[in-house]
Amino acid sequence: MTSAAQVPDTVDPHRHVFAEPLALALDAGAARARSRRRTVAYVVAAIVLLAVLGVRFRGDAASRLSGVPAPHWHWLAACAGSTALFYVANGVSLRSASGLRMPLRTVTAVQLAAAATNRIVPAGLGAIAVHLRFLQRRGMTRPAALAAIASVKGAGAIGHLVGLAIVAGTLNGSGIGTAVVSPMRSTVEDLGAGPTMLACVVVGALATGTIAHPRVRVIIRPAARVFRGHLSVLAHSPCRAASLLVSQAGTRLFQILALASAVWAFGASVSLMSVATVYLVGSLVAGAAPTAGGVGALEPALAFGLTAAGGSAGTMLAAVLVYRVISFWLPVVPGALALAGLRRSGNL
């Protein structure tokens, strides 16, 4: 007589054949559900942030914008077109830095998804996480993917510095530099020199102590070797290096054109060189802000700088707000859709 403990092994000899695929399907369904929940959370967080900013600055904006003329829609379309080209150029940069053959549509979608994530996570960490996961899904190791991302950041810094060198002559005697820096300076003055210096010392000590820690050095050393090897490959691939540098310079150019289009939409007679100066200096100063995308720091810097360049205060504030809505906030919706699509296709 067969015991009860022996019955399960003889009842269904095929059940193990179907158990593993069923478990995998359930895991995939759960992963998709989590992805949808995260996407919804990103969109909701962006909407809440917009609502908070709107309530916070509603009175001040209404008083300043009362006499601003209606914008010309063809310039707003030019602003939107320049913003779209900015994401395309960023996609070309990622493809050039990684050396992978990827469709331009896919890498552009990755930039939109990274932008949507970056609206919530400060200091660009959201975009880095999206790029890192995407490149690893494409077969790159983590150190190699980090090296590619660092190459993009380095090329962007070079392009920014070259742009500052080109517009340096515009700063002389124009008052733009002082106007752009004034919001940050007033914030530091409100906080006081003591707390500001203490914060800098704490951040410097934490960064130095982290890098000097033996365990951190053990982790960094292999990544540093991979990064040096990646730079060596780029140095021996002039086409890839040139594409990376040109595309990153293009991202700055398209952002400048987007801001200029927003300024010209309101009939202001600010030159393109002045707009470029204000953008390059303002984005550099606002980069020190701990907020996502420099929210709350870039807007006053651009508005003050454009006013110093010859625009009226109310009109320049309106132009900066429109520019930020088109270039910063509107891409959140297609970015969230791109994020969901990339997750469904297995690219993230």
mmCIF file of C-alpha atoms in Angstrom:
data_model
loop_
_atom_site.group_PDB
_atom_site.id
_atom_site.type_symbol
_atom_site.label_atom_id
_atom_site.label_comp_id
_atom_site.label_asym_id
_atom_site.label_seq_id
_atom_site.Cartn_x
_atom_site.Cartn_y
_atom_site.Cartn_z
ATOM 1 C CA MET A 1 0.000 0.000 0.000
ATOM 2 C CA THR A 2 1.417 3.373 -1.055
ATOM 3 C CA SER A 3 1.949 5.843 1.763
ATOM 4 C CA ALA A 4 0.551 9.389 1.653
ATOM 5 C CA ALA A 5 4.062 10.836 1.395
ATOM 6 C CA GLN A 6 4.631 8.960 -1.865
ATOM 7 C CA VAL A 7 1.404 10.009 -3.628
ATOM 8 C CA PRO A 8 2.418 13.536 -4.768
ATOM 9 C CA ASP A 9 5.426 12.178 -6.710
ATOM 10 C CA THR A 10 3.215 9.875 -8.782
ATOM 11 C CA VAL A 11 0.043 11.929 -9.215
ATOM 12 C CA ASP A 12 1.267 14.426 -11.835
ATOM 13 C CA PRO A 13 4.711 13.750 -13.290
ATOM 14 C CA HIS A 14 4.418 16.833 -15.600
ATOM 15 C CA ARG A 15 3.588 19.449 -13.014
ATOM 16 C CA HIS A 16 7.238 20.558 -12.646
ATOM 17 C CA VAL A 17 7.388 21.166 -16.398
ATOM 18 C CA PHE A 18 4.755 23.903 -16.143
ATOM 19 C CA ALA A 19 5.591 25.261 -12.700
ATOM 20 C CA GLU A 20 8.717 27.215 -13.698
ATOM 21 C CA PRO A 21 7.219 28.989 -16.771
ATOM 22 C CA LEU A 22 4.152 29.865 -14.714
ATOM 23 C CA ALA A 23 6.322 31.356 -11.969
ATOM 24 C CA LEU A 24 8.309 33.360 -14.542
ATOM 25 C CA ALA A 25 5.099 34.681 -16.106
ATOM 26 C CA LEU A 26 3.792 35.733 -12.697
ATOM 27 C CA ASP A 27 7.094 37.476 -11.905
ATOM 28 C CA ALA A 28 6.989 39.299 -15.255
ATOM 29 C CA GLY A 29 3.421 40.411 -14.614
ATOM 30 C CA ALA A 30 4.353 41.675 -11.171
ATOM 31 C CA ALA A 31 7.345 43.551 -12.635
ATOM 32 C CA ARG A 32 5.111 45.216 -15.243
ATOM 33 C CA ALA A 33 2.654 46.206 -12.537
ATOM 34 C CA ARG A 34 5.462 47.732 -10.474
ATOM 35 C CA SER A 35 6.695 49.574 -13.562
ATOM 36 C CA ARG A 36 3.245 51.041 -14.193
ATOM 37 C CA ARG A 37 2.970 52.111 -10.557
ATOM 38 C CA ARG A 38 6.366 53.816 -10.688
ATOM 39 C CA THR A 39 5.440 55.614 -13.920
ATOM 40 C CA VAL A 40 2.183 56.840 -12.394
ATOM 41 C CA ALA A 41 4.124 57.947 -9.303
ATOM 42 C CA TYR A 42 6.536 59.960 -11.485
ATOM 43 C CA VAL A 43 3.683 61.739 -13.280
ATOM 44 C CA VAL A 44 1.775 62.430 -10.049
ATOM 45 C CA ALA A 45 4.923 63.780 -8.360
ATOM 46 C CA ALA A 46 5.596 66.090 -11.309
ATOM 47 C CA ILE A 47 2.008 67.382 -11.245
ATOM 48 C CA VAL A 48 2.171 67.964 -7.481
ATOM 49 C CA LEU A 49 5.475 69.833 -7.852
ATOM 50 C CA LEU A 50 3.978 72.023 -10.582
ATOM 51 C CA ALA A 51 0.954 72.765 -8.381
ATOM 52 C CA VAL A 52 3.153 73.668 -5.399
ATOM 53 C CA LEU A 53 5.293 75.990 -7.515
ATOM 54 C CA GLY A 54 2.188 77.574 -9.025
ATOM 55 C CA VAL A 55 0.657 78.289 -5.619
ATOM 56 C CA ARG A 56 3.981 79.487 -4.207
ATOM 57 C CA PHE A 57 4.755 82.014 -6.946
ATOM 58 C CA ARG A 58 1.227 82.851 -8.164
ATOM 59 C CA GLY A 59 0.927 86.276 -6.558
ATOM 60 C CA ASP A 60 4.400 87.470 -7.510
ATOM 61 C CA ALA A 61 4.088 86.208 -11.070
ATOM 62 C CA ALA A 62 0.653 87.756 -11.539
ATOM 63 C CA SER A 63 1.855 91.188 -10.421
ATOM 64 C CA ARG A 64 4.909 91.057 -12.675
ATOM 65 C CA LEU A 65 3.155 89.670 -15.753
ATOM 66 C CA SER A 66 0.173 92.051 -15.800
ATOM 67 C CA GLY A 67 1.586 94.210 -18.608
ATOM 68 C CA VAL A 68 3.287 91.510 -20.678
ATOM 69 C CA PRO A 69 2.136 91.217 -24.313
ATOM 70 C CA ALA A 70 0.793 87.986 -25.774
ATOM 71 C CA PRO A 71 3.525 85.778 -27.268
ATOM 72 C CA HIS A 72 3.933 85.029 -30.961
ATOM 73 C CA TRP A 73 3.083 81.373 -31.480
ATOM 74 C CA HIS A 74 5.595 80.703 -34.250
ATOM 75 C CA TRP A 75 8.430 81.502 -31.839
ATOM 76 C CA LEU A 76 6.905 79.169 -29.264
ATOM 77 C CA ALA A 77 6.872 76.436 -31.926
ATOM 78 C CA ALA A 78 10.543 77.177 -32.582
ATOM 79 C CA CYS A 79 11.195 76.807 -28.846
ATOM 80 C CA ALA A 80 9.468 73.404 -28.844
ATOM 81 C CA GLY A 81 11.407 72.314 -31.944
ATOM 82 C CA SER A 82 14.740 73.303 -30.387
ATOM 83 C CA THR A 83 13.798 71.354 -27.265
ATOM 84 C CA ALA A 84 13.072 68.246 -29.350
ATOM 85 C CA LEU A 85 16.450 68.573 -31.088
ATOM 86 C CA PHE A 86 18.092 68.857 -27.671
ATOM 87 C CA TYR A 87 16.883 65.357 -26.769
ATOM 88 C CA VAL A 88 17.956 63.994 -30.146
ATOM 89 C CA ALA A 89 21.447 65.443 -29.670
ATOM 90 C CA ASN A 90 21.656 63.861 -26.217
ATOM 91 C CA GLY A 91 20.711 60.523 -27.749
ATOM 92 C CA VAL A 92 23.500 60.868 -30.325
ATOM 93 C CA SER A 93 25.913 61.612 -27.456
ATOM 94 C CA LEU A 94 24.976 58.440 -25.586
ATOM 95 C CA ARG A 95 25.299 56.337 -28.733
ATOM 96 C CA SER A 96 28.702 57.847 -29.546
ATOM 97 C CA ALA A 97 30.033 57.432 -26.012
ATOM 98 C CA SER A 98 28.916 53.813 -25.682
ATOM 99 C CA GLY A 99 29.988 52.710 -29.162
ATOM 100 C CA LEU A 100 26.844 50.567 -29.449
ATOM 101 C CA ARG A 101 24.748 50.462 -32.596
ATOM 102 C CA MET A 102 21.346 51.606 -31.425
ATOM 103 C CA PRO A 103 18.399 53.173 -33.280
ATOM 104 C CA LEU A 104 18.225 56.928 -32.858
ATOM 105 C CA ARG A 105 14.555 56.599 -31.892
ATOM 106 C CA THR A 106 15.449 54.319 -28.984
ATOM 107 C CA VAL A 107 18.251 56.473 -27.562
ATOM 108 C CA THR A 108 16.071 59.583 -27.901
ATOM 109 C CA ALA A 109 13.307 57.800 -25.968
ATOM 110 C CA VAL A 110 15.879 56.982 -23.291
ATOM 111 C CA GLN A 111 16.704 60.707 -22.991
ATOM 112 C CA LEU A 112 13.028 61.551 -22.525
ATOM 113 C CA ALA A 113 12.662 58.823 -19.907
ATOM 114 C CA ALA A 114 15.794 60.077 -18.149
ATOM 115 C CA ALA A 115 14.429 63.625 -18.195
ATOM 116 C CA ALA A 116 11.141 62.507 -16.621
ATOM 117 C CA THR A 117 13.035 60.686 -13.869
ATOM 118 C CA ASN A 118 15.350 63.650 -13.395
ATOM 119 C CA ARG A 119 12.441 65.945 -12.569
ATOM 120 C CA ILE A 120 12.032 64.056 -9.284
ATOM 121 C CA VAL A 121 15.554 62.952 -8.334
ATOM 122 C CA PRO A 122 18.004 65.859 -7.771
ATOM 123 C CA ALA A 123 21.581 66.324 -8.970
ATOM 124 C CA GLY A 124 21.014 64.397 -12.197
ATOM 125 C CA LEU A 125 20.978 61.048 -10.371
ATOM 126 C CA GLY A 126 17.707 59.978 -11.981
ATOM 127 C CA ALA A 127 19.101 60.343 -15.499
ATOM 128 C CA ILE A 128 22.317 58.538 -14.538
ATOM 129 C CA ALA A 129 20.308 55.608 -13.158
ATOM 130 C CA VAL A 130 18.207 55.352 -16.335
ATOM 131 C CA HIS A 131 21.262 55.537 -18.614
ATOM 132 C CA LEU A 132 23.150 52.997 -16.501
ATOM 133 C CA ARG A 133 20.315 50.476 -16.574
ATOM 134 C CA PHE A 134 19.764 50.963 -20.305
ATOM 135 C CA LEU A 135 23.427 50.414 -21.198
ATOM 136 C CA GLN A 136 23.645 47.368 -18.949
ATOM 137 C CA ARG A 137 20.566 45.928 -20.639
ATOM 138 C CA ARG A 138 22.415 46.437 -23.921
ATOM 139 C CA GLY A 139 25.251 44.231 -22.719
ATOM 140 C CA MET A 140 27.730 46.695 -21.221
ATOM 141 C CA THR A 141 29.285 46.001 -17.846
ATOM 142 C CA ARG A 142 28.572 48.434 -15.033
ATOM 143 C CA PRO A 143 32.074 50.025 -15.073
ATOM 144 C CA ALA A 144 31.948 50.377 -18.879
ATOM 145 C CA ALA A 145 28.470 51.921 -18.718
ATOM 146 C CA LEU A 146 29.581 54.349 -16.018
ATOM 147 C CA ALA A 147 32.605 55.254 -18.135
ATOM 148 C CA ALA A 148 30.335 56.007 -21.112
ATOM 149 C CA ILE A 149 28.059 58.184 -18.961
ATOM 150 C CA ALA A 150 31.079 60.000 -17.509
ATOM 151 C CA SER A 151 32.358 60.587 -21.052
ATOM 152 C CA VAL A 152 29.070 62.275 -21.956
ATOM 153 C CA LYS A 153 29.295 64.463 -18.840
ATOM 154 C CA GLY A 154 32.914 65.323 -19.596
ATOM 155 C CA ALA A 155 32.161 66.235 -23.206
ATOM 156 C CA GLY A 156 29.282 68.401 -21.985
ATOM 157 C CA ALA A 157 31.573 70.210 -19.556
ATOM 158 C CA ILE A 158 34.097 70.842 -22.339
ATOM 159 C CA GLY A 159 31.364 72.206 -24.601
ATOM 160 C CA HIS A 160 30.094 74.444 -21.814
ATOM 161 C CA LEU A 161 33.551 75.857 -21.101
ATOM 162 C CA VAL A 162 34.171 76.474 -24.806
ATOM 163 C CA GLY A 163 30.852 78.291 -24.990
ATOM 164 C CA LEU A 164 31.782 80.447 -21.998
ATOM 165 C CA ALA A 165 35.097 81.300 -23.659
ATOM 166 C CA ILE A 166 33.267 82.340 -26.837
ATOM 167 C CA VAL A 167 30.822 84.647 -25.028
ATOM 168 C CA ALA A 168 33.352 85.975 -22.502
ATOM 169 C CA GLY A 169 33.600 89.268 -24.380
ATOM 170 C CA THR A 170 29.873 89.896 -23.913
ATOM 171 C CA LEU A 171 30.274 89.857 -20.126
ATOM 172 C CA ASN A 172 32.656 92.834 -20.066
ATOM 173 C CA GLY A 173 30.748 95.895 -18.904
ATOM 174 C CA SER A 174 27.309 94.409 -19.609
ATOM 175 C CA GLY A 175 26.365 93.610 -16.016
ATOM 176 C CA ILE A 176 24.989 90.225 -17.098
ATOM 177 C CA GLY A 177 27.378 88.212 -14.932
ATOM 178 C CA THR A 178 26.575 90.224 -11.818
ATOM 179 C CA ALA A 179 22.835 89.992 -12.482
ATOM 180 C CA VAL A 180 22.929 86.225 -13.030
ATOM 181 C CA VAL A 181 24.920 85.577 -9.857
ATOM 182 C CA SER A 182 22.853 87.988 -7.704
ATOM 183 C CA PRO A 183 20.054 85.485 -6.781
ATOM 184 C CA MET A 184 22.618 82.952 -5.534
ATOM 185 C CA ARG A 185 24.581 85.667 -3.735
ATOM 186 C CA SER A 186 21.467 86.984 -1.975
ATOM 187 C CA THR A 187 20.586 83.441 -0.870
ATOM 188 C CA VAL A 188 24.051 82.962 0.609
ATOM 189 C CA GLU A 189 23.827 86.350 2.329
ATOM 190 C CA ASP A 190 20.434 85.428 3.815
ATOM 191 C CA LEU A 191 21.863 82.177 5.162
ATOM 192 C CA GLY A 192 24.961 83.897 6.495
ATOM 193 C CA ALA A 193 28.643 83.258 5.899
ATOM 194 C CA GLY A 194 28.977 80.906 8.876
ATOM 195 C CA PRO A 195 26.329 78.298 7.858
ATOM 196 C CA THR A 196 27.467 78.470 4.235
ATOM 197 C CA MET A 197 31.107 77.804 5.121
ATOM 198 C CA LEU A 198 30.082 75.036 7.530
ATOM 199 C CA ALA A 199 28.014 73.333 4.809
ATOM 200 C CA CYS A 200 30.954 73.537 2.367
ATOM 201 C CA VAL A 201 33.331 72.077 4.947
ATOM 202 C CA VAL A 202 30.947 69.220 5.784
ATOM 203 C CA VAL A 203 30.394 68.355 2.130
ATOM 204 C CA GLY A 204 34.135 68.512 1.412
ATOM 205 C CA ALA A 205 34.961 66.345 4.426
ATOM 206 C CA LEU A 206 32.354 63.753 3.490
ATOM 207 C CA ALA A 207 33.562 63.617 -0.117
ATOM 208 C CA THR A 208 37.227 63.393 0.890
ATOM 209 C CA GLY A 209 36.575 60.794 3.579
ATOM 210 C CA THR A 210 34.479 58.678 1.220
ATOM 211 C CA ILE A 211 37.103 58.659 -1.520
ATOM 212 C CA ALA A 212 39.925 57.978 0.946
ATOM 213 C CA HIS A 213 38.187 54.997 2.552
ATOM 214 C CA PRO A 214 40.040 51.741 1.722
ATOM 215 C CA ARG A 215 36.891 49.871 0.709
ATOM 216 C CA VAL A 216 35.856 52.686 -1.596
ATOM 217 C CA ARG A 217 39.327 52.726 -3.186
ATOM 218 C CA VAL A 218 39.097 48.988 -3.785
ATOM 219 C CA ILE A 219 35.790 49.511 -5.596
ATOM 220 C CA ILE A 220 36.936 52.599 -7.520
ATOM 221 C CA ARG A 221 40.259 51.168 -8.740
ATOM 222 C CA PRO A 222 38.796 48.657 -11.272
ATOM 223 C CA ALA A 223 36.270 51.241 -12.451
ATOM 224 C CA ALA A 224 39.076 53.761 -12.946
ATOM 225 C CA ARG A 225 40.993 51.272 -15.092
ATOM 226 C CA VAL A 226 37.905 50.672 -17.240
ATOM 227 C CA PHE A 227 37.354 54.419 -17.543
ATOM 228 C CA ARG A 228 40.948 54.993 -18.680
ATOM 229 C CA GLY A 229 40.549 52.210 -21.210
ATOM 230 C CA HIS A 230 37.298 53.781 -22.438
ATOM 231 C CA LEU A 231 38.990 57.147 -22.886
ATOM 232 C CA SER A 232 41.815 55.434 -24.767
ATOM 233 C CA VAL A 233 39.312 53.838 -27.149
ATOM 234 C CA LEU A 234 37.644 57.224 -27.700
ATOM 235 C CA ALA A 235 41.024 58.836 -28.343
ATOM 236 C CA HIS A 236 41.749 56.224 -31.024
ATOM 237 C CA SER A 237 38.267 56.656 -32.558
ATOM 238 C CA PRO A 238 38.225 60.224 -33.916
ATOM 239 C CA CYS A 239 34.786 59.861 -35.478
ATOM 240 C CA ARG A 240 33.203 58.757 -32.193
ATOM 241 C CA ALA A 241 35.023 61.440 -30.211
ATOM 242 C CA ALA A 242 34.050 64.158 -32.689
ATOM 243 C CA SER A 243 30.430 62.989 -32.723
ATOM 244 C CA LEU A 244 30.363 63.048 -28.924
ATOM 245 C CA LEU A 245 31.836 66.550 -28.658
ATOM 246 C CA VAL A 246 29.709 68.013 -31.468
ATOM 247 C CA SER A 247 26.474 66.489 -30.165
ATOM 248 C CA GLN A 248 27.140 67.784 -26.644
ATOM 249 C CA ALA A 249 27.903 71.230 -28.051
ATOM 250 C CA GLY A 250 24.621 70.880 -29.926
ATOM 251 C CA THR A 251 22.695 70.309 -26.685
ATOM 252 C CA ARG A 252 23.894 73.687 -25.408
ATOM 253 C CA LEU A 253 23.146 75.362 -28.729
ATOM 254 C CA PHE A 254 19.592 73.986 -28.870
ATOM 255 C CA GLN A 255 18.890 75.095 -25.304
ATOM 256 C CA ILE A 256 20.167 78.581 -26.156
ATOM 257 C CA LEU A 257 17.957 78.658 -29.258
ATOM 258 C CA ALA A 258 14.968 77.513 -27.202
ATOM 259 C CA LEU A 259 15.519 80.296 -24.660
ATOM 260 C CA ALA A 260 16.092 82.864 -27.414
ATOM 261 C CA SER A 261 12.871 81.780 -29.151
ATOM 262 C CA ALA A 262 10.939 82.239 -25.893
ATOM 263 C CA VAL A 263 12.481 85.706 -25.459
ATOM 264 C CA TRP A 264 11.724 86.746 -29.042
ATOM 265 C CA ALA A 265 8.181 85.377 -28.736
ATOM 266 C CA PHE A 266 7.402 88.369 -26.512
ATOM 267 C CA GLY A 267 8.956 90.882 -28.890
ATOM 268 C CA ALA A 268 12.107 91.507 -26.855
ATOM 269 C CA SER A 269 15.173 92.730 -28.757
ATOM 270 C CA VAL A 270 17.831 90.772 -26.874
ATOM 271 C CA SER A 271 20.637 89.490 -29.095
ATOM 272 C CA LEU A 272 21.423 85.797 -29.494
ATOM 273 C CA MET A 273 24.906 86.349 -28.035
ATOM 274 C CA SER A 274 23.425 87.916 -24.914
ATOM 275 C CA VAL A 275 20.951 85.052 -24.545
ATOM 276 C CA ALA A 276 23.817 82.570 -24.916
ATOM 277 C CA THR A 277 25.797 84.397 -22.244
ATOM 278 C CA VAL A 278 22.879 84.431 -19.834
ATOM 279 C CA TYR A 279 22.120 80.740 -20.385
ATOM 280 C CA LEU A 280 25.707 79.505 -20.065
ATOM 281 C CA VAL A 281 26.448 81.545 -16.947
ATOM 282 C CA GLY A 282 23.009 80.982 -15.404
ATOM 283 C CA SER A 283 23.011 77.198 -15.866
ATOM 284 C CA LEU A 284 26.527 77.015 -14.430
ATOM 285 C CA VAL A 285 25.485 78.977 -11.331
ATOM 286 C CA ALA A 286 22.188 77.098 -10.925
ATOM 287 C CA GLY A 287 24.040 73.770 -11.132
ATOM 288 C CA ALA A 288 25.093 74.294 -7.518
ATOM 289 C CA ALA A 289 21.464 74.124 -6.374
ATOM 290 C CA PRO A 290 20.428 70.797 -4.788
ATOM 291 C CA THR A 291 17.018 70.824 -6.479
ATOM 292 C CA ALA A 292 16.012 68.611 -9.405
ATOM 293 C CA GLY A 293 16.872 70.382 -12.650
ATOM 294 C CA GLY A 294 17.889 73.555 -10.805
ATOM 295 C CA VAL A 295 14.232 74.423 -10.101
ATOM 296 C CA GLY A 296 14.053 77.633 -8.104
ATOM 297 C CA ALA A 297 17.635 78.600 -8.946
ATOM 298 C CA LEU A 298 17.799 78.728 -12.742
ATOM 299 C CA GLU A 299 14.611 80.754 -13.259
ATOM 300 C CA PRO A 300 15.665 83.882 -11.299
ATOM 301 C CA ALA A 301 19.211 83.651 -12.676
ATOM 302 C CA LEU A 302 17.930 83.678 -16.277
ATOM 303 C CA ALA A 303 15.318 86.376 -15.593
ATOM 304 C CA PHE A 304 17.834 88.688 -13.893
ATOM 305 C CA GLY A 305 20.437 88.108 -16.598
ATOM 306 C CA LEU A 306 18.043 88.751 -19.485
ATOM 307 C CA THR A 307 16.823 91.921 -17.783
ATOM 308 C CA ALA A 308 20.430 93.108 -17.505
ATOM 309 C CA ALA A 309 20.855 92.287 -21.210
ATOM 310 C CA GLY A 310 18.207 94.838 -22.136
ATOM 311 C CA GLY A 311 14.795 93.234 -21.638
ATOM 312 C CA SER A 312 12.040 94.519 -19.352
ATOM 313 C CA ALA A 313 11.696 92.653 -16.061
ATOM 314 C CA GLY A 314 8.113 91.460 -16.556
ATOM 315 C CA THR A 315 8.655 90.346 -20.139
ATOM 316 C CA MET A 316 11.850 88.468 -19.297
ATOM 317 C CA LEU A 317 10.174 86.708 -16.376
ATOM 318 C CA ALA A 318 7.363 85.627 -18.707
ATOM 319 C CA ALA A 319 9.864 84.431 -21.315
ATOM 320 C CA VAL A 320 11.801 82.382 -18.748
ATOM 321 C CA LEU A 321 8.613 80.810 -17.364
ATOM 322 C CA VAL A 322 7.431 79.879 -20.864
ATOM 323 C CA TYR A 323 10.865 78.520 -21.731
ATOM 324 C CA ARG A 324 10.910 76.352 -18.610
ATOM 325 C CA VAL A 325 7.399 75.058 -19.215
ATOM 326 C CA ILE A 326 8.212 74.049 -22.789
ATOM 327 C CA SER A 327 11.747 72.742 -22.293
ATOM 328 C CA PHE A 328 11.543 71.373 -18.751
ATOM 329 C CA TRP A 329 7.986 70.461 -17.765
ATOM 330 C CA LEU A 330 6.202 69.475 -20.991
ATOM 331 C CA PRO A 331 8.691 66.638 -21.767
ATOM 332 C CA VAL A 332 7.602 64.938 -18.530
ATOM 333 C CA VAL A 333 4.506 63.477 -20.228
ATOM 334 C CA PRO A 334 6.263 61.920 -23.267
ATOM 335 C CA GLY A 335 9.102 60.975 -20.918
ATOM 336 C CA ALA A 336 6.766 58.993 -18.676
ATOM 337 C CA LEU A 337 5.281 57.269 -21.734
ATOM 338 C CA ALA A 338 8.784 56.519 -23.045
ATOM 339 C CA LEU A 339 9.760 55.114 -19.648
ATOM 340 C CA ALA A 340 6.800 52.754 -19.652
ATOM 341 C CA GLY A 341 7.459 51.712 -23.258
ATOM 342 C CA LEU A 342 11.142 51.043 -22.618
ATOM 343 C CA ARG A 343 10.260 48.889 -19.625
ATOM 344 C CA ARG A 344 7.742 46.890 -21.646
ATOM 345 C CA SER A 345 10.280 46.288 -24.402
ATOM 346 C CA GLY A 346 12.931 45.168 -21.929
ATOM 347 C CA ASN A 347 15.290 48.099 -22.546
ATOM 348 C CA LEU A 348 14.991 49.232 -18.916
#
